[in-house]
Short mmCIF file of C-alpha atoms and ligand atoms in Angstrom, two decimals:
data_model
loop_
_atom_site.label_atom_id
_atom_site.label_comp_id
_atom_site.label_asym_id
_atom_site.label_seq_id
_atom_site.Cartn_x
_atom_site.Cartn_y
_atom_site.Cartn_z
CA MET A 354 -20.58 13.22 -17.88
CA VAL A 355 -22.67 10.57 -16.08
CA LEU A 356 -22.99 11.56 -12.42
CA PRO A 357 -22.44 8.93 -9.72
CA LYS A 358 -25.47 7.43 -7.97
CA PHE A 359 -23.66 7.07 -4.64
CA ALA A 360 -20.75 8.51 -2.70
CA PHE A 361 -18.65 7.16 0.12
CA PHE A 362 -18.68 10.17 2.45
CA ASN A 363 -17.16 10.28 5.94
CA GLY A 364 -17.48 6.56 6.52
CA ARG A 365 -20.87 5.86 4.92
CA ILE A 366 -22.28 5.26 1.48
CA LEU A 367 -24.93 7.89 0.68
CA PRO A 368 -26.92 8.96 -2.38
CA TYR A 369 -24.63 11.32 -4.33
CA GLU A 370 -27.11 14.22 -4.12
CA ASP A 371 -27.00 14.09 -0.28
CA THR A 372 -23.33 15.16 -0.25
CA ARG A 373 -23.49 18.89 -0.98
CA VAL A 374 -20.94 21.30 0.56
CA GLY A 375 -21.45 24.93 1.64
CA LEU A 376 -20.09 28.05 -0.06
CA LEU A 377 -17.76 28.84 2.85
CA THR A 378 -16.11 25.42 2.82
CA HIS A 379 -12.40 25.99 3.52
CA ALA A 380 -11.20 23.80 0.63
CA LEU A 381 -13.48 25.52 -1.88
CA ASN A 382 -12.07 28.93 -0.94
CA TYR A 383 -8.39 28.08 -0.37
CA GLY A 384 -7.75 24.89 -2.38
CA THR A 385 -7.01 22.95 0.82
CA GLY A 386 -7.89 19.54 -0.45
CA CYS A 387 -6.12 16.67 -2.12
CA PHE A 388 -7.36 13.91 -4.36
CA ALA A 389 -6.61 10.75 -6.25
CA GLY A 390 -7.70 9.44 -9.63
CA LEU A 391 -8.09 5.75 -10.32
CA ARG A 392 -9.62 3.75 -13.12
CA ALA A 393 -11.63 0.54 -13.08
CA TYR A 394 -11.59 -1.49 -16.31
CA TRP A 395 -14.33 -3.83 -17.47
CA ASN A 396 -13.16 -7.26 -18.62
CA ALA A 397 -16.00 -8.72 -20.73
CA GLU A 398 -14.57 -12.27 -20.98
CA GLU A 399 -14.38 -12.59 -17.22
CA ASN A 400 -17.50 -10.53 -16.56
CA GLU A 401 -15.49 -8.59 -14.02
CA LEU A 402 -14.54 -5.01 -13.21
CA PHE A 403 -10.90 -4.54 -12.16
CA VAL A 404 -9.62 -1.54 -10.20
CA PHE A 405 -6.03 -0.82 -11.23
CA ARG A 406 -3.41 -0.54 -8.45
CA ALA A 407 -5.93 0.59 -5.83
CA LEU A 408 -3.57 0.19 -2.87
CA ASP A 409 -0.79 2.17 -4.54
CA HIS A 410 -3.22 4.99 -5.30
CA PHE A 411 -4.51 5.05 -1.73
CA ILE A 412 -0.96 5.02 -0.30
CA ARG A 413 -0.16 8.14 -2.36
CA PHE A 414 -3.55 9.67 -1.47
CA LEU A 415 -2.85 9.30 2.26
CA ASP A 416 0.65 10.76 1.68
CA SER A 417 -1.04 13.80 0.12
CA THR A 418 -3.35 14.14 3.14
CA ARG A 419 -0.28 14.15 5.39
CA LEU A 420 1.28 16.96 3.33
CA LEU A 421 -1.80 18.99 4.29
CA ALA A 422 -1.57 17.87 7.95
CA MET A 423 -4.88 16.04 7.74
CA ASP A 424 -5.44 13.17 10.11
CA PHE A 425 -7.62 10.22 9.07
CA PRO A 426 -8.21 6.89 10.76
CA TYR A 427 -8.05 5.03 7.42
CA THR A 428 -5.41 2.68 6.06
CA PRO A 429 -4.96 2.14 2.30
CA GLU A 430 -6.63 -1.27 2.75
CA ASN A 431 -9.70 0.31 4.45
CA LEU A 432 -10.09 2.78 1.61
CA ARG A 433 -9.67 0.03 -1.00
CA ASP A 434 -12.41 -2.01 0.70
CA HIS A 435 -14.77 0.99 0.89
CA LEU A 436 -14.13 1.65 -2.80
CA LEU A 437 -14.93 -1.95 -3.78
CA GLU A 438 -18.18 -1.75 -1.79
CA LEU A 439 -19.05 1.56 -3.49
CA LEU A 440 -18.41 0.07 -6.95
CA ARG A 441 -20.67 -2.88 -6.15
CA ARG A 442 -23.42 -0.43 -5.14
CA GLU A 443 -22.93 1.53 -8.37
CA GLY A 444 -23.13 -1.79 -10.23
CA GLU A 445 -21.50 -0.36 -13.38
CA ARG A 446 -20.30 -2.90 -15.90
CA ARG A 447 -18.18 -0.56 -17.98
CA ASP A 448 -14.94 1.39 -17.55
CA CYS A 449 -15.13 3.84 -14.66
CA TYR A 450 -13.11 6.70 -13.23
CA ILE A 451 -12.78 6.95 -9.45
CA ARG A 452 -12.22 10.17 -7.55
CA PRO A 453 -11.23 10.05 -3.86
CA LEU A 454 -11.12 13.54 -2.28
CA ALA A 455 -9.95 14.70 1.14
CA PHE A 456 -10.72 18.29 1.99
CA LEU A 457 -11.04 20.77 4.85
CA SER A 458 -14.78 20.82 5.12
CA GLU A 459 -15.35 23.43 7.79
CA GLU A 460 -17.18 26.58 6.75
CA THR A 461 -14.80 29.16 8.13
CA ILE A 462 -12.49 32.05 7.20
CA GLY A 463 -8.66 32.05 7.60
CA VAL A 464 -5.96 30.04 5.87
CA GLY A 465 -4.51 28.21 8.88
CA LEU A 466 -4.76 24.43 8.64
CA MET A 467 -4.63 23.73 12.37
CA SER A 468 -7.69 22.36 14.19
CA LEU A 469 -9.81 22.16 11.06
CA SER A 470 -11.64 18.91 10.52
CA PRO A 471 -11.22 17.12 7.20
CA ALA A 472 -13.81 15.18 5.22
CA LEU A 473 -13.17 12.28 2.87
CA SER A 474 -15.22 11.15 -0.08
CA ILE A 475 -14.95 8.67 -2.93
CA VAL A 476 -17.13 8.65 -6.05
CA ALA A 477 -17.04 6.53 -9.19
CA PHE A 478 -18.70 7.02 -12.56
CA PRO A 479 -18.51 5.67 -16.12
CA PHE A 480 -15.68 7.24 -18.07
CA GLY A 481 -14.02 6.73 -21.44
CA LYS A 482 -11.00 8.45 -22.97
CA TYR A 483 -9.56 11.58 -21.35
CA LEU A 484 -7.99 12.68 -24.65
CA ASP A 485 -8.95 11.07 -27.95
CA ARG A 486 -5.65 11.24 -29.88
CA GLU A 487 -4.65 7.66 -30.58
CA GLN A 488 -2.33 8.80 -33.37
CA GLY A 489 -0.49 11.19 -31.09
CA ALA A 490 -1.19 14.48 -29.36
CA HIS A 491 0.13 17.91 -30.28
CA MET A 492 1.73 19.56 -27.26
CA THR A 493 3.24 22.94 -26.50
CA ILE A 494 5.89 23.83 -23.95
CA SER A 495 4.03 26.09 -21.55
CA SER A 496 5.30 29.49 -20.48
CA TRP A 497 3.89 28.64 -17.02
CA ARG A 498 6.48 26.96 -14.76
CA ARG A 499 5.59 23.82 -12.81
CA ILE A 500 4.97 24.39 -9.11
CA GLU A 501 8.06 23.30 -7.20
CA ASP A 502 8.43 21.47 -3.93
CA ASN A 503 8.89 24.64 -1.87
CA VAL A 504 5.85 26.33 -3.44
CA ILE A 505 3.16 23.65 -3.56
CA PRO A 506 4.60 20.11 -3.60
CA ALA A 507 3.85 18.55 -6.98
CA ARG A 508 4.54 15.08 -5.54
CA GLY A 509 1.11 15.25 -3.87
CA LYS A 510 -2.19 15.70 -5.69
CA ILE A 511 -3.10 18.93 -3.93
CA SER A 512 -6.27 20.59 -5.19
CA GLY A 513 -4.89 24.16 -5.16
CA GLY A 514 -1.84 23.03 -7.11
CA TYR A 515 -4.05 22.15 -10.08
CA VAL A 516 -4.52 25.84 -10.86
CA ASN A 517 -0.99 25.53 -12.29
CA SER A 518 -2.11 22.71 -14.62
CA ALA A 519 -5.35 24.51 -15.48
CA LEU A 520 -3.58 27.72 -16.54
CA ALA A 521 -1.10 25.79 -18.69
CA LYS A 522 -3.91 23.80 -20.33
CA LEU A 523 -6.01 26.91 -20.94
CA ASP A 524 -3.24 28.67 -22.84
CA ALA A 525 -2.31 25.50 -24.74
CA GLN A 526 -5.88 24.93 -25.91
CA ARG A 527 -6.45 28.57 -26.79
CA ALA A 528 -3.34 28.38 -28.97
CA GLY A 529 -4.73 25.28 -30.72
CA PHE A 530 -2.66 22.57 -28.99
CA ASP A 531 -4.09 19.54 -27.23
CA ASP A 532 -2.26 20.14 -23.97
CA ALA A 533 0.95 21.42 -22.40
CA ILE A 534 4.32 20.23 -21.12
CA LEU A 535 5.61 22.21 -18.15
CA LEU A 536 9.22 23.05 -17.30
CA ASP A 537 10.31 23.33 -13.68
CA SER A 538 11.75 26.47 -12.10
CA ARG A 539 15.25 25.59 -13.46
CA GLY A 540 13.92 25.16 -16.97
CA ARG A 541 14.01 21.36 -17.00
CA VAL A 542 11.15 19.24 -18.30
CA SER A 543 8.84 18.23 -15.45
CA GLU A 544 5.55 16.74 -16.68
CA GLY A 545 2.24 17.35 -18.41
CA THR A 546 -0.80 18.95 -16.82
CA VAL A 547 -2.16 15.55 -15.74
CA ALA A 548 0.52 13.04 -16.69
CA ASN A 549 4.18 12.12 -16.37
CA ILE A 550 6.38 12.31 -19.44
CA PHE A 551 8.74 9.78 -21.03
CA MET A 552 11.07 10.01 -24.01
CA VAL A 553 13.03 7.40 -25.92
CA ARG A 554 16.59 8.47 -26.78
CA ARG A 555 19.15 6.15 -28.34
CA GLY A 556 17.10 3.14 -27.28
CA GLU A 557 16.80 4.17 -23.61
CA LEU A 558 13.58 5.13 -21.91
CA VAL A 559 14.10 8.36 -19.97
CA THR A 560 11.82 10.15 -17.49
CA PRO A 561 12.50 12.96 -14.99
CA PRO A 562 13.23 11.84 -11.40
CA VAL A 563 10.61 12.37 -8.68
CA THR A 564 12.73 15.30 -7.40
CA ASP A 565 12.12 17.37 -10.58
CA SER A 566 8.70 18.74 -9.53
CA VAL A 567 6.57 15.85 -10.73
CA LEU A 568 3.75 13.82 -9.27
CA GLU A 569 4.94 10.40 -8.14
CA GLY A 570 2.78 8.74 -10.77
CA ILE A 571 1.46 5.21 -10.49
CA THR A 572 1.34 4.87 -14.29
CA ARG A 573 4.94 6.12 -14.39
CA ARG A 574 5.93 3.25 -12.09
CA THR A 575 3.85 0.81 -14.13
CA VAL A 576 5.52 1.89 -17.39
CA ILE A 577 9.00 1.63 -15.85
CA GLU A 578 8.30 -1.90 -14.63
CA LEU A 579 6.73 -3.08 -17.90
CA ALA A 580 9.56 -1.57 -19.96
CA ARG A 581 12.26 -3.20 -17.86
CA ARG A 582 10.66 -6.60 -17.33
CA GLU A 583 8.73 -7.17 -20.54
CA LEU A 584 10.80 -5.25 -23.09
CA GLY A 585 14.22 -5.50 -21.41
CA LEU A 586 14.64 -1.75 -22.00
CA PRO A 587 17.07 0.33 -19.97
CA VAL A 588 15.09 2.95 -18.04
CA VAL A 589 16.87 6.05 -16.76
CA GLU A 590 15.45 8.57 -14.30
CA ARG A 591 17.30 11.84 -14.97
CA SER A 592 16.57 15.47 -15.73
CA ILE A 593 15.52 16.22 -19.32
CA ASP A 594 16.29 19.40 -21.25
CA ARG A 595 13.53 20.93 -23.35
CA THR A 596 15.44 20.50 -26.63
CA GLU A 597 16.07 16.82 -25.91
CA LEU A 598 12.35 16.32 -26.46
CA PHE A 599 12.66 17.84 -29.95
CA VAL A 600 15.35 15.36 -30.97
CA ALA A 601 13.91 12.33 -29.13
CA GLU A 602 12.94 9.21 -31.10
CA GLU A 603 9.65 9.02 -29.19
CA VAL A 604 7.79 10.96 -26.52
CA PHE A 605 4.70 9.85 -24.62
CA PHE A 606 2.62 10.75 -21.59
CA ALA A 607 1.67 8.30 -18.84
CA GLY A 608 -1.15 8.86 -16.37
CA THR A 609 -4.29 7.16 -15.12
CA GLY A 610 -6.61 9.49 -17.04
CA ILE A 611 -4.62 9.90 -20.25
CA GLU A 612 -3.29 6.30 -20.03
CA VAL A 613 -0.33 5.90 -22.43
CA MET A 614 -0.61 8.72 -24.96
CA PRO A 615 1.88 9.20 -27.80
CA VAL A 616 3.05 12.76 -28.43
CA SER A 617 3.48 13.26 -32.16
CA ARG A 618 4.32 16.99 -32.23
CA ILE A 619 5.70 19.54 -29.78
CA ASP A 620 5.37 23.20 -30.75
CA HIS A 621 4.89 22.20 -34.42
CA ARG A 622 8.01 20.03 -34.46
CA THR A 623 7.39 16.43 -35.47
CA ILE A 624 8.69 13.90 -32.95
CA GLY A 625 10.28 10.72 -34.31
CA VAL A 626 9.38 9.15 -37.62
CA SER A 627 5.83 7.88 -37.29
CA PRO A 628 2.87 9.09 -35.24
CA VAL A 629 3.23 6.21 -32.78
CA GLY A 630 6.79 5.05 -32.13
CA GLU A 631 7.53 1.36 -31.81
CA ILE A 632 8.40 1.41 -28.11
CA THR A 633 5.44 3.64 -27.25
CA GLY A 634 3.16 1.28 -29.16
CA ARG A 635 4.49 -1.77 -27.36
CA ILE A 636 4.26 -0.15 -23.93
CA ARG A 637 0.75 1.09 -24.65
CA HIS A 638 -0.32 -2.41 -25.69
CA LEU A 639 1.18 -3.98 -22.56
CA TYR A 640 -0.44 -1.30 -20.39
CA PHE A 641 -3.92 -1.92 -21.81
CA GLU A 642 -3.49 -5.66 -21.34
CA ALA A 643 -2.27 -5.21 -17.76
CA VAL A 644 -5.07 -2.89 -16.61
CA ARG A 645 -7.80 -5.31 -17.77
CA GLY A 646 -6.18 -8.21 -15.90
CA LYS A 647 -4.98 -9.94 -19.06
CA LEU A 648 -1.32 -10.33 -18.06
CA PRO A 649 -1.04 -13.10 -15.45
CA ALA A 650 2.28 -11.74 -14.13
CA TYR A 651 0.60 -8.44 -13.22
CA ARG A 652 -2.77 -9.75 -12.07
CA GLY A 653 -1.90 -8.63 -8.53
CA TRP A 654 -2.34 -5.01 -9.69
CA CYS A 655 -6.02 -5.65 -10.51
CA GLU A 656 -8.62 -5.71 -7.72
CA PRO A 657 -11.75 -7.63 -8.79
CA VAL A 658 -14.94 -5.80 -7.77
CA PHE A 659 -17.64 -8.43 -8.10
CA ALA A 660 -15.62 -11.57 -7.26
CA GLY A 661 -14.58 -9.66 -4.14
CA ALA A 662 -18.24 -9.67 -3.02
CA VAL A 663 -18.45 -13.44 -3.38
CA ARG A 664 -15.30 -13.80 -1.26
CA ALA A 665 -16.66 -11.33 1.32
CA GLU A 666 -19.97 -13.23 1.61
CA ALA A 667 -18.01 -16.43 2.13
CA GLY A 668 -16.11 -14.68 4.93
CA VAL A 669 -12.82 -14.59 3.01
CA GLY A 670 -10.73 -11.55 2.19
CA ILE A 671 -12.24 -8.11 2.47
CA ALA A 672 -14.40 -7.19 5.44
N1 LIG B 790 1.18 14.23 -13.08
C1 LIG B 790 0.09 14.93 -12.79
C2 LIG B 790 0.21 16.41 -12.59
C3 LIG B 790 -1.16 14.29 -12.67
O1 LIG B 790 -2.26 14.98 -12.36
C4 LIG B 790 -1.24 12.90 -12.90
C5 LIG B 790 -2.56 12.19 -12.82
N2 LIG B 790 -2.84 11.72 -11.56
C6 LIG B 790 -0.06 12.21 -13.20
C7 LIG B 790 1.14 12.91 -13.29
C8 LIG B 790 -0.07 10.72 -13.41
O2 LIG B 790 -0.25 10.06 -12.17
P1 LIG B 790 -0.92 8.64 -12.11
O3 LIG B 790 -0.20 7.79 -13.06
O4 LIG B 790 -0.70 8.21 -10.70
O5 LIG B 790 -2.34 8.79 -12.47
#
């Protein structure tokens, strides 16, 4: 992995190596942090880097900080502007991953969250595929249950909660699968370790509701909107039984890192008829067009990094 050159850290842009944290940092010991994950896509024809749905990611990020009772003076717009400035400093002209992190940075013992000061950082670095399985991934249904709202809320991206994903992924990979699908505490399908799940059944696109122990995914919302508006598909948010996945016409994952990833097998059962179902293929194509700013109707989702600097110098737009 290529390390970042800079970091936005507590209000300033610093060299990345000047942002070390101590061994007693609260978040490192107790998982008391939360994060976001965004992507920026390079568009060669326009010579421009586009950050996908930055404001939506920062709205959810600040929601996660509130779940941990952290108080920051930032708005989503502030964070978006700091990110664009950071990306201009990095100067990368290729696809990047972006990691905002908010964490309890005090070096102290005791799990209480009160009166502890939080820190906030953003870093960005070149990044390609999260999982290289264009012809479909092979998943297993994990024996680990997804964390539920009254345990660690899955709707937020809470650092400690990712131990749940990590354990599921470890067992899946050790057993020879690419990754895992987790059921919630009632045995319903929730999501993957880093992505929301969709299935196609009898021509409808179905995904679990945000009350079934899932992250409120930005890609999930993107897929729902593209499917309804561009493909005219009915989209239903309802609970999904495990065996419905086995008889589905198509199954795919949706997430910023994994993007739109077809699932071709679950626990050695083949899903659908071909590795990449027709609807999955069409949604994946639309998604990749949208994120690079190639669909005029969805251009508002794409924040230009370098054109933004020209506007800022001219005193327009971002400050
Ligand atoms: N669920 C989990 C557990 C995740 O970690 C992610 C990745 N952020 C997602 C779903 C997908 O969310 P998004 O589309 O906002 O990246």
